[in-house]
mmCIF file with all atom_site columns, C-alpha atoms in Angstrom:
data_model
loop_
_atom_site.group_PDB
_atom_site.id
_atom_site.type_symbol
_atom_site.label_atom_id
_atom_site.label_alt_id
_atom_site.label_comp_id
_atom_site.label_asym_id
_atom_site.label_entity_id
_atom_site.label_seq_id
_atom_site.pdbx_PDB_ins_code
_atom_site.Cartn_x
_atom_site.Cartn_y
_atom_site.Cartn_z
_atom_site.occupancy
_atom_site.B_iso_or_equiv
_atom_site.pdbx_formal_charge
_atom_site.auth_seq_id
_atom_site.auth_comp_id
_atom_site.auth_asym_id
_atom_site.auth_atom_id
_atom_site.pdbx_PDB_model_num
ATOM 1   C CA . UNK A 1 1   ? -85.792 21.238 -72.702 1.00 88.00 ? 78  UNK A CA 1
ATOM 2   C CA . UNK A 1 2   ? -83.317 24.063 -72.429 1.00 96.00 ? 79  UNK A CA 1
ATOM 3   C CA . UNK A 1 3   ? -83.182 26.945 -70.415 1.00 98.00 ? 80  UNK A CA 1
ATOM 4   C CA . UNK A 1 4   ? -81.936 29.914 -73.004 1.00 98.00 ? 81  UNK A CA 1
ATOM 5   C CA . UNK A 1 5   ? -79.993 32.305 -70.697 1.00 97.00 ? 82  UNK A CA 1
ATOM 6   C CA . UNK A 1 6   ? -77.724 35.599 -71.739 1.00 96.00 ? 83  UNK A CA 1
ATOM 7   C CA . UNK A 1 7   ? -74.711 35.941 -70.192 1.00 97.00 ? 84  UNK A CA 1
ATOM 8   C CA . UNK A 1 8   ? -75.397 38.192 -67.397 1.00 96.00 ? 85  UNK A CA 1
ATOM 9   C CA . UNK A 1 9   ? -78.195 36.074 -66.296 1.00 97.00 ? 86  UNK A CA 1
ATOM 10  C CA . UNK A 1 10  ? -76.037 33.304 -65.007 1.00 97.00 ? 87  UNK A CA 1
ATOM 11  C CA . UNK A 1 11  ? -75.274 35.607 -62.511 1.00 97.00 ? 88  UNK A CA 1
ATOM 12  C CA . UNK A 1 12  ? -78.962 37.166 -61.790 1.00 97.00 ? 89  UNK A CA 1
ATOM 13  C CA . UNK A 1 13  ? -80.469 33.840 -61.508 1.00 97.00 ? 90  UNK A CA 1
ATOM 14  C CA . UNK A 1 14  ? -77.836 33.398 -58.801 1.00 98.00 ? 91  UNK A CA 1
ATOM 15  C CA . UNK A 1 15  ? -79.569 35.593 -56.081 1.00 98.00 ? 92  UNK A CA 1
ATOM 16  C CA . UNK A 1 16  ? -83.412 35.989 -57.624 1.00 98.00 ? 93  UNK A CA 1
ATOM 17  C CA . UNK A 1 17  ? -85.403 35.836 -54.896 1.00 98.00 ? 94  UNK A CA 1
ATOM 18  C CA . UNK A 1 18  ? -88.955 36.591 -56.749 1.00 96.00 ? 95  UNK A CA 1
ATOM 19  C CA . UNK A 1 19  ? -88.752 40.170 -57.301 1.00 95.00 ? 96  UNK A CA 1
ATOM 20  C CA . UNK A 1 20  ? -88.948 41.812 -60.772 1.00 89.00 ? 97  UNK A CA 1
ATOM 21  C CA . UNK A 1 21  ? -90.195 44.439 -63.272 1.00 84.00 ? 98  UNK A CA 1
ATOM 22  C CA . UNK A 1 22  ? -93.668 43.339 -63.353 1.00 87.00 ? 99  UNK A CA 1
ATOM 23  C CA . UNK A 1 23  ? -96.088 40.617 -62.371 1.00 91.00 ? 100 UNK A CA 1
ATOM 24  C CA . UNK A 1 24  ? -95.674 39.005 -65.543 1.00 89.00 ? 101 UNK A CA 1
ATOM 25  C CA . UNK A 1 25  ? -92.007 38.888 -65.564 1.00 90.00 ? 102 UNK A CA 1
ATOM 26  C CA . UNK A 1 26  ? -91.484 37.184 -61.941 1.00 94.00 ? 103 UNK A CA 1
ATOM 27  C CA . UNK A 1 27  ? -94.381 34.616 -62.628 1.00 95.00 ? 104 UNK A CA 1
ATOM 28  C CA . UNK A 1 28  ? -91.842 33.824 -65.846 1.00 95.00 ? 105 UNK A CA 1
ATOM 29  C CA . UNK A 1 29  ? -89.025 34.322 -63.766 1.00 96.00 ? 106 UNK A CA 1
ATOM 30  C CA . UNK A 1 30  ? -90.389 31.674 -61.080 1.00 97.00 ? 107 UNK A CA 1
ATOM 31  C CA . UNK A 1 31  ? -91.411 29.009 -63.961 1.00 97.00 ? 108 UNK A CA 1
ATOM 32  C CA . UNK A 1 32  ? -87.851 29.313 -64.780 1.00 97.00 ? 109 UNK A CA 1
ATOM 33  C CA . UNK A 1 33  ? -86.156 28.850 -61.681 1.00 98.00 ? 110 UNK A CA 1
ATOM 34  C CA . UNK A 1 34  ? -88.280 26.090 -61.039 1.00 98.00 ? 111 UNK A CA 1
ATOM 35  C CA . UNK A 1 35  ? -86.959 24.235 -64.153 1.00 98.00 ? 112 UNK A CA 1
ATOM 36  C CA . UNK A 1 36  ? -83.225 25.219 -63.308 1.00 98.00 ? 113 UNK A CA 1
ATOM 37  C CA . UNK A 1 37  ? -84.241 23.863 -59.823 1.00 97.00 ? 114 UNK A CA 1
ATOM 38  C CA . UNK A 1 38  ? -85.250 20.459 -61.386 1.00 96.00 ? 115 UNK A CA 1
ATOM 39  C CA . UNK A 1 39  ? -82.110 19.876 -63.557 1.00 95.00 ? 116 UNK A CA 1
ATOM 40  C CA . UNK A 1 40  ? -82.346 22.010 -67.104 1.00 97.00 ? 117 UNK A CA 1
ATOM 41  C CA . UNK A 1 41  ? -79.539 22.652 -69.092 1.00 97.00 ? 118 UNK A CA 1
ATOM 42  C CA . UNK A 1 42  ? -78.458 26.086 -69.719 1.00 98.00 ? 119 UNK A CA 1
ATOM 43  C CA . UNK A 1 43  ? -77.622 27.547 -73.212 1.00 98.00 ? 120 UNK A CA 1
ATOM 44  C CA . UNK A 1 44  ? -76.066 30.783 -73.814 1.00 98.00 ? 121 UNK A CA 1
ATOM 45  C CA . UNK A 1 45  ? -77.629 32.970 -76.350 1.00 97.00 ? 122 UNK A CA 1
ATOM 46  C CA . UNK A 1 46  ? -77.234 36.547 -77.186 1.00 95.00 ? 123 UNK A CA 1
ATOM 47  C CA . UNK A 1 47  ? -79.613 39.131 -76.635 1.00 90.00 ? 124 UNK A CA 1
ATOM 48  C CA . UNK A 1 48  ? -83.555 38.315 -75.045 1.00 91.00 ? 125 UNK A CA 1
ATOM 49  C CA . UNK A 1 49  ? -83.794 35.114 -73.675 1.00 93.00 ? 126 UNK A CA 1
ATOM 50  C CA . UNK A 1 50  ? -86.150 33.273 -71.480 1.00 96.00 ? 127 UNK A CA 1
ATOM 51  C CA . UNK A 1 51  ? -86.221 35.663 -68.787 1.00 94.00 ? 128 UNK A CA 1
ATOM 52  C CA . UNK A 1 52  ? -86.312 38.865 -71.018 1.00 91.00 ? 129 UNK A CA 1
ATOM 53  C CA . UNK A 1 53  ? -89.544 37.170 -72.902 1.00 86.00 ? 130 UNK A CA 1
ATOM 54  C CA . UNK A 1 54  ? -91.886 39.517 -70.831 1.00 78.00 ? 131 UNK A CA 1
ATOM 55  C CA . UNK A 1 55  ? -89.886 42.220 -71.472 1.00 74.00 ? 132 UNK A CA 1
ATOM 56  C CA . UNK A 1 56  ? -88.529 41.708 -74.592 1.00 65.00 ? 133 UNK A CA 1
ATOM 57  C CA . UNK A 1 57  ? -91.765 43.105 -76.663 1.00 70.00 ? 134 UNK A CA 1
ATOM 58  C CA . UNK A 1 58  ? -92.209 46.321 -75.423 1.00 65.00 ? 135 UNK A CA 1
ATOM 59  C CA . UNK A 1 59  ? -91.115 49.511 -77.187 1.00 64.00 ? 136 UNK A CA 1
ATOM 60  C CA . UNK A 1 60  ? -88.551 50.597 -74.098 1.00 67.00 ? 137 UNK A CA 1
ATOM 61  C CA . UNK A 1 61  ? -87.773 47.362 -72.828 1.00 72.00 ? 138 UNK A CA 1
ATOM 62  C CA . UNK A 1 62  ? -84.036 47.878 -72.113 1.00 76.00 ? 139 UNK A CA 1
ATOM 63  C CA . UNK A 1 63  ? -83.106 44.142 -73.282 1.00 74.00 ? 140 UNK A CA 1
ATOM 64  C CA . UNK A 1 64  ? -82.114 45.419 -76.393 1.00 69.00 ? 141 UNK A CA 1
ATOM 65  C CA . UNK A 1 65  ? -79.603 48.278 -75.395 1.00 80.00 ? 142 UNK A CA 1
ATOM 66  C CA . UNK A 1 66  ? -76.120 48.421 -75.717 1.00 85.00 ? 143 UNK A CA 1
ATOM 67  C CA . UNK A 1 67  ? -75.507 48.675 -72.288 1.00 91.00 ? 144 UNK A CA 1
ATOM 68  C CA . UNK A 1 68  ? -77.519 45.189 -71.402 1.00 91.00 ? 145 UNK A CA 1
ATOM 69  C CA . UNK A 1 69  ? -75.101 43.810 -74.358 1.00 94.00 ? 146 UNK A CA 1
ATOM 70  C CA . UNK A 1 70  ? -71.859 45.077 -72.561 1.00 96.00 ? 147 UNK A CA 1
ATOM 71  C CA . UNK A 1 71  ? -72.596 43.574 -69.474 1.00 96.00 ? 148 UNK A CA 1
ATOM 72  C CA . UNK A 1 72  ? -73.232 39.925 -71.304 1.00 97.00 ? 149 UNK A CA 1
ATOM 73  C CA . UNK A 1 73  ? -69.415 40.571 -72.201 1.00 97.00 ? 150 UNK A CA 1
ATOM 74  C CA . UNK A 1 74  ? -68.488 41.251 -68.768 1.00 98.00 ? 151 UNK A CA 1
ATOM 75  C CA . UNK A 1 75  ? -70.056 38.154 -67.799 1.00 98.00 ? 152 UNK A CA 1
ATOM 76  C CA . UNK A 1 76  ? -68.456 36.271 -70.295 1.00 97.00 ? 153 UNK A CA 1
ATOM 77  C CA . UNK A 1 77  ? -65.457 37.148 -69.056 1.00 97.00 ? 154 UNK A CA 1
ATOM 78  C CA . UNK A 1 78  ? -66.004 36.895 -65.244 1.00 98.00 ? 155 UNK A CA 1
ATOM 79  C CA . UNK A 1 79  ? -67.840 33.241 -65.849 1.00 97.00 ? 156 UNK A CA 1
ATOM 80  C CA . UNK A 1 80  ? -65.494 31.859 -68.575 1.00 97.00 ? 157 UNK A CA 1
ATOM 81  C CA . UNK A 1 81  ? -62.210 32.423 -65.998 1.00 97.00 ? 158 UNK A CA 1
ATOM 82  C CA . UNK A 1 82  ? -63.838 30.988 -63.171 1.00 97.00 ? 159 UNK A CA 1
ATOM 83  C CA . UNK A 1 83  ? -65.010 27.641 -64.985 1.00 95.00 ? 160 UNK A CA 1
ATOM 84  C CA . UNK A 1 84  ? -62.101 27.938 -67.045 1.00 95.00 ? 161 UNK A CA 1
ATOM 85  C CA . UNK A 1 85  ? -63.201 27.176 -70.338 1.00 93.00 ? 162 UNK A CA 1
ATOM 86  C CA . UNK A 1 86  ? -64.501 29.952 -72.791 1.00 96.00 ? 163 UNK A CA 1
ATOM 87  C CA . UNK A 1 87  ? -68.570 30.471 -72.128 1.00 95.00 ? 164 UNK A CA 1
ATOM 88  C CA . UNK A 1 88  ? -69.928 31.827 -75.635 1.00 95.00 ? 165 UNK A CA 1
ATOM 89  C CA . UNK A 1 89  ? -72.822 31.775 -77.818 1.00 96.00 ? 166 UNK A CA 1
ATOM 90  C CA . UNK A 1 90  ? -74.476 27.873 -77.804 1.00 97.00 ? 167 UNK A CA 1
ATOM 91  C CA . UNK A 1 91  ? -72.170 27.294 -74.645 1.00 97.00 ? 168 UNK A CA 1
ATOM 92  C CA . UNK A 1 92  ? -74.294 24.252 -73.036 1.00 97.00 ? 169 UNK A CA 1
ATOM 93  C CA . UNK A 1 93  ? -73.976 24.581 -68.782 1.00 97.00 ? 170 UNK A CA 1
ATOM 94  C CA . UNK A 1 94  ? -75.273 21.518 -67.014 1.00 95.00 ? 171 UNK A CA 1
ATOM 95  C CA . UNK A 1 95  ? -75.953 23.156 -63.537 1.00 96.00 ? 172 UNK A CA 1
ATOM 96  C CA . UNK A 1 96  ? -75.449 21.472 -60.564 1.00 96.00 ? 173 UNK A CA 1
ATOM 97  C CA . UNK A 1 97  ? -75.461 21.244 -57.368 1.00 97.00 ? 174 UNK A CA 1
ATOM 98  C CA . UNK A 1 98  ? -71.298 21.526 -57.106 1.00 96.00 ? 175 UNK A CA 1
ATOM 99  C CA . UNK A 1 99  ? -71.675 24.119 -60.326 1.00 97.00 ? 176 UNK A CA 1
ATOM 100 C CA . UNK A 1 100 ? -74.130 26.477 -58.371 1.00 97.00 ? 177 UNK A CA 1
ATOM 101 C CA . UNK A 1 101 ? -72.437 26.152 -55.441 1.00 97.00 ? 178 UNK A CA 1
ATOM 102 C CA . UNK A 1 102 ? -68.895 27.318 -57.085 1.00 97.00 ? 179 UNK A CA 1
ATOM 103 C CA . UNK A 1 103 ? -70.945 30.377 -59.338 1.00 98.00 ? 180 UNK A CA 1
ATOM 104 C CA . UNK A 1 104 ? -72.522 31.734 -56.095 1.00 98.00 ? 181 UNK A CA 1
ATOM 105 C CA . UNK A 1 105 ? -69.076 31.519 -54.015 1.00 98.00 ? 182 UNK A CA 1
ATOM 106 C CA . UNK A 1 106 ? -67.508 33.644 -56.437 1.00 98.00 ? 183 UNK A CA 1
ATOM 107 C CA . UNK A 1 107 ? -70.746 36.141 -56.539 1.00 98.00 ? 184 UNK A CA 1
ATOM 108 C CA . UNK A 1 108 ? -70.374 36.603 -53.024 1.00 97.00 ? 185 UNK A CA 1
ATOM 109 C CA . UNK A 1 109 ? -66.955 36.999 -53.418 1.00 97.00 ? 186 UNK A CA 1
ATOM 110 C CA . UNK A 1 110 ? -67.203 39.503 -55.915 1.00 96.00 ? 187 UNK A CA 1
ATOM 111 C CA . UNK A 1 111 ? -65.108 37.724 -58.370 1.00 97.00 ? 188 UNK A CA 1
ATOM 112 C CA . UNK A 1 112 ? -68.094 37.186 -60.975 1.00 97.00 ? 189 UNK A CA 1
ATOM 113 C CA . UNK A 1 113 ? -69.234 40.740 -60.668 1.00 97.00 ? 190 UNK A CA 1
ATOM 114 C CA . UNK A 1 114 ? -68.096 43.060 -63.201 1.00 97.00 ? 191 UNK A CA 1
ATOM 115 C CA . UNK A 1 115 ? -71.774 42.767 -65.264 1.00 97.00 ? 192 UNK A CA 1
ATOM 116 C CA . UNK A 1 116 ? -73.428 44.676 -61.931 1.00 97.00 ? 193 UNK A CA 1
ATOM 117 C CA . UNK A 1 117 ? -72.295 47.561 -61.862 1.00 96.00 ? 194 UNK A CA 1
ATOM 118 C CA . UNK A 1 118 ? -74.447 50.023 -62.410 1.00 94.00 ? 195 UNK A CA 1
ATOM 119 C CA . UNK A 1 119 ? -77.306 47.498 -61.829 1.00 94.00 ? 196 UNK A CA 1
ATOM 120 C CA . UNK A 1 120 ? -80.425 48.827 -59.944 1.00 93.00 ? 197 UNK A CA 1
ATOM 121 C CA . UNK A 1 121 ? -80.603 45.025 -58.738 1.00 96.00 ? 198 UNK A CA 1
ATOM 122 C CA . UNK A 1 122 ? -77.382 44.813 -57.442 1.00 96.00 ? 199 UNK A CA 1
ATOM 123 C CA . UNK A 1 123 ? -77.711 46.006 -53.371 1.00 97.00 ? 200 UNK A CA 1
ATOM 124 C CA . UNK A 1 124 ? -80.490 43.220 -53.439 1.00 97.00 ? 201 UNK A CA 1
ATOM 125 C CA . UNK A 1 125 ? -77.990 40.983 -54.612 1.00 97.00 ? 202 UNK A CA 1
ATOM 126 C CA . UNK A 1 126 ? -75.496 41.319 -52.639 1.00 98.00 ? 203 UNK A CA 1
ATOM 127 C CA . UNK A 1 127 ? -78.147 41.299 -49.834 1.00 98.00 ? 204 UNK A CA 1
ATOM 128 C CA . UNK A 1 128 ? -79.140 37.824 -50.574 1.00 98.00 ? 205 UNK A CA 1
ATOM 129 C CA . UNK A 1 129 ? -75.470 36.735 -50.989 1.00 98.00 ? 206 UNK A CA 1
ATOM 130 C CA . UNK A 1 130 ? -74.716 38.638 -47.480 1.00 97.00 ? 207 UNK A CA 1
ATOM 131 C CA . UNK A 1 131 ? -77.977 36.090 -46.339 1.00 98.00 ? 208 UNK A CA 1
ATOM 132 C CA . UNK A 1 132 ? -75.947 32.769 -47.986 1.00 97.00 ? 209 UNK A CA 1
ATOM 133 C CA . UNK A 1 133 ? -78.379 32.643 -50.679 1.00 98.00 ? 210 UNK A CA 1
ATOM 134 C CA . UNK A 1 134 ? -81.509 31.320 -48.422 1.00 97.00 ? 211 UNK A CA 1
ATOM 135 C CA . UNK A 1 135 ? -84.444 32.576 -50.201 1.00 97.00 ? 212 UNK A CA 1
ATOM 136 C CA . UNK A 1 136 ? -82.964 32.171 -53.961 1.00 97.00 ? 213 UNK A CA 1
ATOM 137 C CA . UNK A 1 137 ? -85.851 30.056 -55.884 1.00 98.00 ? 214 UNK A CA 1
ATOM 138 C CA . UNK A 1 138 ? -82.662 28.371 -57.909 1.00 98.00 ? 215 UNK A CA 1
ATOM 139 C CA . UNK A 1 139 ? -82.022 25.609 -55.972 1.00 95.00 ? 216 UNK A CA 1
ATOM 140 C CA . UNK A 1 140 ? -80.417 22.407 -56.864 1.00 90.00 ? 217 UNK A CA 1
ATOM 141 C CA . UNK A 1 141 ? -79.669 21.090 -52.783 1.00 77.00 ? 218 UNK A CA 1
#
């Protein structure tokens, strides 16, 4: 299987450290760090994806505005001139150990961060980049 991911999630997944919007969204979260963990592939849609699933069907979930779209683009951008290749729609990312490794780097570097600003999530980010990533439930180690 396939792990469907928007943009800016290649960087949230970077630092998620079981903490969400609900319940229901971190026990989906955690299934799908667990299968990033064990090897899956990554595809890059646009709009919901596998995270957002929980989400995605209520009436004010925000993972349909504009705003959510613009930082996908900003993520594009920050991801596709780090790996240096162009990340877009039905991009396939193999992630691995070496792959992770490089993404979070240039998180904690702030050179993959354009997408969070403005994030509420982003001081626990950085927290948990500030910690070297210890309790992130993506691992591939």
């Amino acid at each position: 299987m396939t792990v469907r991911l928007r943009a800016h999630h290649l960087l949230c997944m970077l630092t998620y450290v079981g903490k969400g919007y609900s319940p229901g969204f971190v026990a989906n979260y955690d299934a799908i760090a667990a299968r990033l963990s064990q090897g899956e592939d990554i595809e890059i849609v646009a709009g919901p994806d596998d995270i957002c699933a929980p989400l995605a069907e209520e009436a004010d979930s925000h993972c349909h505005e504009p705003r959510i779209d613009q930082r996908d683009e900003l993520a594009i951008r920050d991801v596709s001139a780090l790996m240096r290749l162009p990340i877009r729609t039905g991009t396939r990312i193999a992630l691995t150990p070496t792959l992770l490794a490089r993404f979070r780097g240039a998180f904690a570097a702030n050179l993959t961060r354009s997408a969070c600003v403005g994030c509420e999530w982003s001081g626990l980010c950085s927290e948990v980049a500030r910690d070297r990533y210890r309790d992130s439930r993506v691992r591939r180690d």
